[in-house]
Short mmCIF file of C-alpha atoms in Angstrom, two decimals:
data_model
loop_
_atom_site.label_atom_id
_atom_site.label_comp_id
_atom_site.label_asym_id
_atom_site.label_seq_id
_atom_site.Cartn_x
_atom_site.Cartn_y
_atom_site.Cartn_z
CA MET O 169 18.90 11.97 -26.34
CA THR O 170 18.25 13.70 -23.07
CA LEU O 171 14.80 14.74 -21.88
CA LYS O 172 14.48 17.74 -19.60
CA ALA O 173 11.51 19.42 -17.94
CA SER O 174 11.71 22.71 -16.05
CA GLY O 175 8.92 23.99 -13.85
CA ILE O 176 6.10 22.13 -15.55
CA SER O 177 2.68 23.13 -14.18
CA LYS O 178 -0.78 22.36 -15.51
CA ARG O 179 -4.10 23.95 -14.56
CA PHE O 180 -7.55 22.73 -15.54
CA ASN O 181 -9.98 25.60 -14.91
CA ASN O 182 -9.23 26.57 -11.28
CA ASN O 183 -7.55 23.29 -10.33
CA TRP O 184 -3.82 22.68 -10.56
CA ALA O 185 -3.08 19.13 -11.71
CA LEU O 186 0.71 19.70 -11.61
CA ARG O 187 2.82 22.28 -9.87
CA ASP O 188 6.46 23.03 -10.73
CA VAL O 189 7.70 19.61 -11.86
CA SER O 190 11.31 19.43 -13.03
CA PHE O 191 13.54 16.52 -14.05
CA GLU O 192 16.33 15.56 -16.45
CA MET O 193 17.02 12.10 -17.78
CA LYS O 194 19.45 10.50 -20.17
CA ALA O 195 18.91 7.97 -22.97
CA GLY O 196 18.88 4.36 -21.89
CA THR O 197 17.48 5.12 -18.44
CA VAL O 198 14.06 4.72 -16.77
CA LEU O 199 12.46 7.58 -14.88
CA GLY O 200 9.71 6.51 -12.48
CA VAL O 201 6.70 8.73 -11.85
CA PHE O 202 5.08 7.45 -8.67
CA GLY O 203 2.10 8.51 -6.61
CA PRO O 204 -1.48 7.72 -5.66
CA SER O 205 -4.42 8.00 -8.01
CA GLY O 206 -5.04 11.63 -8.89
CA GLY O 207 -1.47 12.59 -8.08
CA GLY O 208 -0.73 13.96 -11.57
CA LYS O 209 1.15 11.04 -13.13
CA SER O 210 -0.99 10.76 -16.28
CA THR O 211 -1.13 14.51 -16.75
CA LEU O 212 2.67 14.70 -16.72
CA LEU O 213 2.98 11.87 -19.27
CA SER O 214 0.37 13.52 -21.49
CA ILE O 215 2.38 16.75 -21.47
CA ILE O 216 5.58 14.89 -22.36
CA ALA O 217 3.73 13.12 -25.18
CA GLY O 218 2.33 16.35 -26.55
CA GLU O 219 -1.30 15.42 -25.86
CA GLU O 220 -1.56 18.26 -23.37
CA SER O 221 0.20 21.61 -23.21
CA ALA O 222 1.74 22.87 -20.01
CA THR O 223 0.30 25.99 -18.41
CA THR O 224 3.80 27.05 -17.39
CA GLY O 225 7.26 25.52 -17.75
CA THR O 226 9.28 24.07 -20.58
CA LEU O 227 10.00 20.63 -21.95
CA SER O 228 13.06 20.08 -24.14
CA ALA O 229 14.85 17.16 -25.78
CA GLU O 230 18.34 16.92 -27.20
CA LEU O 231 18.29 14.32 -29.97
CA THR O 232 21.16 12.08 -30.95
CA ASN O 233 19.78 12.15 -34.50
CA LEU O 234 19.23 15.83 -35.27
CA VAL O 235 17.70 15.06 -38.66
CA SER O 236 14.56 13.45 -37.28
CA SER O 237 11.86 15.19 -35.32
CA ARG O 238 11.05 13.99 -31.84
CA LYS O 239 8.71 11.01 -31.62
CA VAL O 240 7.16 9.92 -28.40
CA CYS O 241 5.50 6.57 -27.89
CA MET O 242 2.84 6.07 -25.21
CA VAL O 243 1.58 2.76 -23.82
CA ARG O 244 -1.43 3.30 -21.61
CA HIS O 245 -3.71 0.86 -19.85
CA GLU O 246 -7.35 1.65 -20.58
CA SER O 247 -10.34 -0.50 -19.57
CA GLY O 248 -8.56 -3.82 -19.72
CA ARG O 249 -6.54 -3.13 -22.86
CA SER O 250 -3.28 -1.45 -23.73
CA LEU O 251 -3.12 1.50 -26.05
CA PHE O 252 0.04 1.90 -28.16
CA ALA O 253 0.52 5.17 -30.01
CA ILE O 254 3.43 7.09 -31.50
CA PHE O 255 2.74 10.82 -31.44
CA GLY O 256 4.15 12.67 -34.41
CA SER O 257 3.51 9.75 -36.78
CA THR O 258 0.36 8.14 -38.18
CA ARG O 259 0.54 4.88 -36.27
CA ARG O 260 -1.99 4.28 -33.49
CA THR O 261 -3.04 0.78 -32.55
CA SER O 262 -4.79 -0.69 -29.55
CA GLY O 263 -5.97 -3.98 -28.14
CA GLN O 264 -2.50 -5.49 -27.74
CA GLY O 265 -1.54 -7.36 -24.61
CA PRO O 266 0.48 -5.19 -22.18
CA THR O 267 3.82 -6.89 -22.71
CA ASN O 268 3.40 -6.98 -26.48
CA ALA O 269 2.51 -3.29 -26.50
CA VAL O 270 5.60 -2.41 -24.44
CA GLU O 271 7.83 -4.59 -26.65
CA ALA O 272 6.42 -2.86 -29.72
CA ALA O 273 7.04 0.54 -28.20
CA LEU O 274 10.65 -0.31 -27.33
CA SER O 275 11.19 -1.61 -30.88
CA SER O 276 9.67 1.46 -32.50
CA ASP O 277 11.54 4.49 -33.83
CA ALA O 278 10.26 6.68 -31.00
CA ASP O 279 12.88 8.59 -29.05
CA ALA O 280 10.94 8.32 -25.80
CA VAL O 281 8.62 5.64 -24.46
CA LEU O 282 5.99 6.54 -21.87
CA LEU O 283 4.37 3.77 -19.87
CA ASP O 284 1.23 4.84 -18.03
CA GLU O 285 0.28 1.95 -15.67
CA ALA O 286 0.97 -0.24 -18.74
CA LEU O 287 2.12 -3.24 -16.69
CA SER O 288 0.04 -2.77 -13.58
CA HIS O 289 -2.54 -5.42 -14.48
CA LEU O 290 -0.07 -8.25 -15.07
CA ASP O 291 -0.19 -11.13 -12.64
CA GLN O 292 2.88 -11.45 -10.44
CA SER O 293 4.54 -14.31 -12.31
CA ALA O 294 4.17 -12.60 -15.67
CA LYS O 295 5.33 -9.31 -14.26
CA HIS O 296 8.53 -10.73 -12.72
CA TYR O 297 9.35 -12.62 -15.92
CA PHE O 298 8.92 -9.50 -18.05
CA PHE O 299 10.72 -7.20 -15.65
CA GLU O 300 13.87 -9.35 -15.99
CA LYS O 301 14.04 -8.48 -19.71
CA PHE O 302 12.85 -4.92 -19.44
CA ARG O 303 15.93 -3.19 -18.06
CA SER O 304 18.36 -4.76 -20.55
CA ARG O 305 15.96 -3.85 -23.40
CA VAL O 306 15.83 -0.22 -22.31
CA SER O 307 19.61 0.21 -22.03
CA GLY O 308 20.01 -1.50 -25.40
CA THR O 309 17.52 0.74 -27.22
CA GLY O 310 18.99 4.03 -25.94
CA LYS O 311 15.52 5.47 -25.44
CA CYS O 312 14.27 7.64 -22.61
CA VAL O 313 11.63 5.62 -20.77
CA VAL O 314 9.19 7.17 -18.31
CA TYR O 315 7.26 4.65 -16.19
CA ALA O 316 4.21 5.85 -14.23
CA SER O 317 2.87 3.57 -11.53
CA ALA O 318 1.06 3.60 -8.20
CA ASN O 319 3.04 0.51 -7.21
CA PHE O 320 6.35 1.45 -5.57
CA ASP O 321 7.63 -2.14 -5.76
CA ASP O 322 7.57 -1.77 -9.56
CA ILE O 323 9.45 1.51 -9.29
CA LEU O 324 12.14 -0.06 -7.09
CA GLU O 325 12.66 -2.90 -9.58
CA LEU O 326 12.58 -0.97 -12.84
CA CYS O 327 13.62 2.65 -12.42
CA ASP O 328 16.94 4.53 -12.17
CA SER O 329 15.29 7.63 -10.65
CA VAL O 330 11.86 8.58 -9.44
CA ILE O 331 9.59 11.58 -8.97
CA VAL O 332 7.06 11.13 -6.14
CA LEU O 333 3.88 13.10 -6.87
CA GLU O 334 0.92 13.75 -4.63
CA ALA O 335 -1.95 16.12 -5.56
CA GLY O 336 0.19 17.53 -8.34
CA TYR O 337 3.12 18.46 -6.11
CA VAL O 338 6.59 16.88 -6.07
CA VAL O 339 7.00 15.19 -2.71
CA GLN O 340 10.59 13.99 -3.29
CA THR O 341 12.96 13.03 -6.07
CA GLY O 342 16.05 10.81 -6.20
CA THR O 343 16.88 7.21 -6.82
CA PRO O 344 14.18 4.75 -5.64
CA GLN O 345 16.60 3.48 -2.99
CA GLU O 346 17.28 7.00 -1.68
CA VAL O 347 13.59 7.86 -1.48
CA TYR O 348 12.75 4.61 0.33
CA CYS O 349 15.68 4.57 2.74
CA GLU O 350 15.86 8.33 3.34
CA PRO O 351 12.38 9.84 2.94
CA SER O 352 12.49 13.59 3.42
CA THR O 353 8.87 14.04 4.60
CA SER O 354 6.19 11.99 6.29
CA ARG O 355 4.20 11.80 3.05
CA ALA O 356 7.23 10.44 1.17
CA ALA O 357 7.74 7.82 3.90
CA ILE O 358 4.07 6.76 3.96
CA LEU O 359 3.57 6.66 0.19
CA THR O 360 6.62 4.49 -0.48
CA GLY O 361 5.94 1.72 2.00
CA ARG O 362 5.27 0.65 5.58
CA THR O 363 6.94 2.84 8.13
CA ASN O 364 6.85 3.74 11.81
CA LEU O 365 6.21 7.43 12.44
CA PHE O 366 6.30 9.03 15.85
CA GLU O 367 6.55 12.52 17.26
CA ALA O 368 9.59 13.40 19.33
CA ARG O 369 11.39 16.37 20.81
CA ARG O 370 15.12 16.89 20.63
CA LEU O 371 17.03 16.78 23.93
CA SER O 372 20.60 17.31 22.73
CA SER O 373 22.33 20.37 21.43
CA SER O 374 22.36 20.96 17.65
CA LYS O 375 26.14 20.66 17.88
CA ALA O 376 26.05 17.20 19.53
CA GLU O 377 27.81 14.35 17.74
CA THR O 378 24.67 12.21 17.86
CA PRO O 379 21.27 13.85 18.23
CA GLU O 380 19.10 12.51 21.08
CA PHE O 381 15.29 12.67 21.15
CA GLN O 382 12.46 11.79 23.48
CA THR O 383 9.27 10.35 22.00
CA ILE O 384 6.08 12.20 22.94
CA THR O 385 4.26 8.89 23.41
CA GLY O 386 6.00 6.60 25.87
CA SER O 387 8.78 9.07 26.68
CA HIS O 388 11.42 6.83 25.12
CA ARG O 389 14.93 8.23 24.56
CA LEU O 390 16.25 7.54 21.11
CA ILE O 391 19.56 8.31 19.45
CA ALA O 392 19.59 9.03 15.73
CA ALA O 393 22.40 9.28 13.19
CA ARG O 394 24.12 12.62 12.81
CA THR O 395 22.39 14.82 10.24
CA GLU O 396 22.49 18.40 8.99
CA LYS O 397 21.52 21.03 11.53
CA ALA O 398 18.56 22.33 9.49
CA LYS O 399 16.71 19.02 9.89
CA LEU O 400 17.01 18.87 13.68
CA GLY O 401 14.27 21.40 14.46
CA ALA O 402 14.02 23.65 17.47
CA LEU O 403 14.37 22.26 20.98
CA ASN O 404 10.85 23.47 21.87
CA GLN O 405 9.12 21.97 18.81
CA ASN O 406 7.99 18.45 18.06
CA ILE O 407 9.43 16.72 14.97
CA LEU O 408 8.72 13.41 13.25
CA LEU O 409 11.01 10.38 13.32
CA SER O 410 10.62 7.46 10.95
CA ILE O 411 11.99 3.93 10.82
CA ARG O 412 10.99 1.13 8.45
CA PRO O 413 9.60 -2.01 10.17
CA GLU O 414 12.27 -4.25 8.63
CA TYR O 415 14.99 -2.19 10.34
CA VAL O 416 13.65 -2.84 13.82
CA SER O 417 15.07 -5.91 15.61
CA ILE O 418 12.93 -8.01 17.92
CA SER O 419 14.14 -10.51 20.50
CA PHE O 420 13.47 -12.06 23.89
CA GLY O 421 16.92 -13.55 24.38
CA ALA O 422 20.09 -12.09 25.84
CA SER O 423 21.59 -10.59 22.68
CA PHE O 424 20.36 -7.07 21.95
CA PRO O 425 21.60 -3.98 20.10
CA GLU O 426 23.33 -1.52 22.40
CA ASP O 427 21.33 1.53 21.30
CA ASN O 428 17.66 2.40 21.46
CA LEU O 429 16.32 -0.63 23.35
CA LEU O 430 12.62 -0.52 24.07
CA LYS O 431 10.65 -2.98 26.15
CA ALA O 432 7.39 -3.82 24.39
CA THR O 433 4.45 -6.19 24.26
CA ILE O 434 3.37 -7.96 21.08
CA THR O 435 -0.19 -7.01 20.25
CA SER O 436 -0.66 -8.76 16.90
CA VAL O 437 1.11 -11.16 14.54
CA LYS O 438 0.12 -11.10 10.85
CA PHE O 439 1.46 -13.61 8.32
CA LEU O 440 2.26 -11.87 4.99
CA GLY O 441 3.74 -14.72 2.99
CA PRO O 442 7.52 -14.21 2.83
CA ASN O 443 7.36 -11.87 5.83
CA THR O 444 5.55 -11.58 9.15
CA LEU O 445 4.29 -8.26 10.48
CA VAL O 446 4.59 -8.01 14.26
CA GLU O 447 2.67 -5.13 15.90
CA CYS O 448 4.10 -4.02 19.25
CA ASP O 449 3.20 -1.61 22.04
CA ALA O 450 5.98 0.14 23.95
CA ASP O 451 4.24 2.13 26.69
CA GLY O 452 1.62 3.38 24.23
CA LEU O 453 4.03 3.82 21.30
CA ARG O 454 3.02 1.51 18.48
CA ILE O 455 5.94 0.02 16.54
CA ASP O 456 5.58 -2.38 13.65
CA VAL O 457 8.33 -4.93 12.99
CA LEU O 458 8.75 -6.86 9.76
CA VAL O 459 10.65 -10.13 10.05
CA MET O 460 11.39 -13.03 7.76
CA ARG O 461 9.91 -15.49 10.25
CA LEU O 462 8.77 -15.38 13.82
CA VAL O 463 10.09 -17.98 16.22
CA GLY O 464 8.84 -18.36 19.78
CA LEU O 465 6.80 -15.13 19.95
CA SER O 466 3.05 -14.59 19.94
CA ALA O 467 0.51 -11.94 20.87
CA GLY O 468 0.74 -11.01 24.55
CA ASP O 469 4.43 -11.85 24.89
CA GLU O 470 6.92 -9.29 26.12
CA CYS O 471 9.93 -8.58 23.93
CA MET O 472 12.78 -6.13 23.36
CA LEU O 473 12.93 -3.92 20.32
CA GLY O 474 16.10 -2.39 18.92
CA LEU O 475 15.94 0.74 16.73
CA PRO O 476 19.36 1.20 15.08
CA PRO O 477 20.27 4.93 15.21
CA GLU O 478 21.54 4.92 11.61
CA ARG O 479 18.12 3.67 10.44
CA ILE O 480 16.10 6.42 12.13
CA THR O 481 15.20 9.18 9.71
CA ILE O 482 14.46 12.73 10.88
CA LEU O 483 11.66 14.14 8.74
CA THR O 484 11.10 17.79 7.85
CA ASN O 485 7.33 17.52 8.25
#
């Protein structure tokens, strides 16, 4: 089957919980619905399940088995338990463990499975073990699976595509990798992980092969990768640039990237288990760097930072 939503909006009294949400997904794939608490994730899943009706918009499904009516299975985490229900049939059970409830849902005769924070309370070891089986199970069942979560790491690991919601609005859609590596707005960049954001003004012509900017703080000149003209902004207006901390190189030796070198001072070093977060100051411009391990550097030391042009994203707002 395929599941398609067009312009789904939902209003409760005078408050819009969802505004103009659209997507299309195929059987055997996982659609992620990601966003902070109150973003509209549960409302969207309730509309797909038939628990709520949309104020505007349409939801349609093309079934591989045209004889049966559509059945949608929901697994929802509620007060320390998992609720498992198939809408359109008489079965509704609760109290199952989260992985058992999800397994039961995938084994059911439902055409679509909706997971509303169903795995969010698993400990890390249990979650990673289950995630390994999850994707193969989904492709094998041929069901449409919608996975709602406030944890973007889960979305990256499990989902083929994602809708990022905030306050009921769609912030960005695409594959999880596209949204993470190429956020279109500052909110998409912030919601999906650590990022460096800084205001800048374009120096080069919109026809230049590589756009050049100057940061407002620190007056650093930065080259970015070539992009469409519409994203460059006007010469007399500030825009936002973004680069993920793991894309920034840090060194105090003789080998540096050729482009976008900034002299900086380390202000803080934070151990985060597999990674280390290094906070730096480059003439007032704060830049975070995420490294696998830090050798020979500590707070107060001077260093050189390299910001690869192809990793700098120009944001629309």
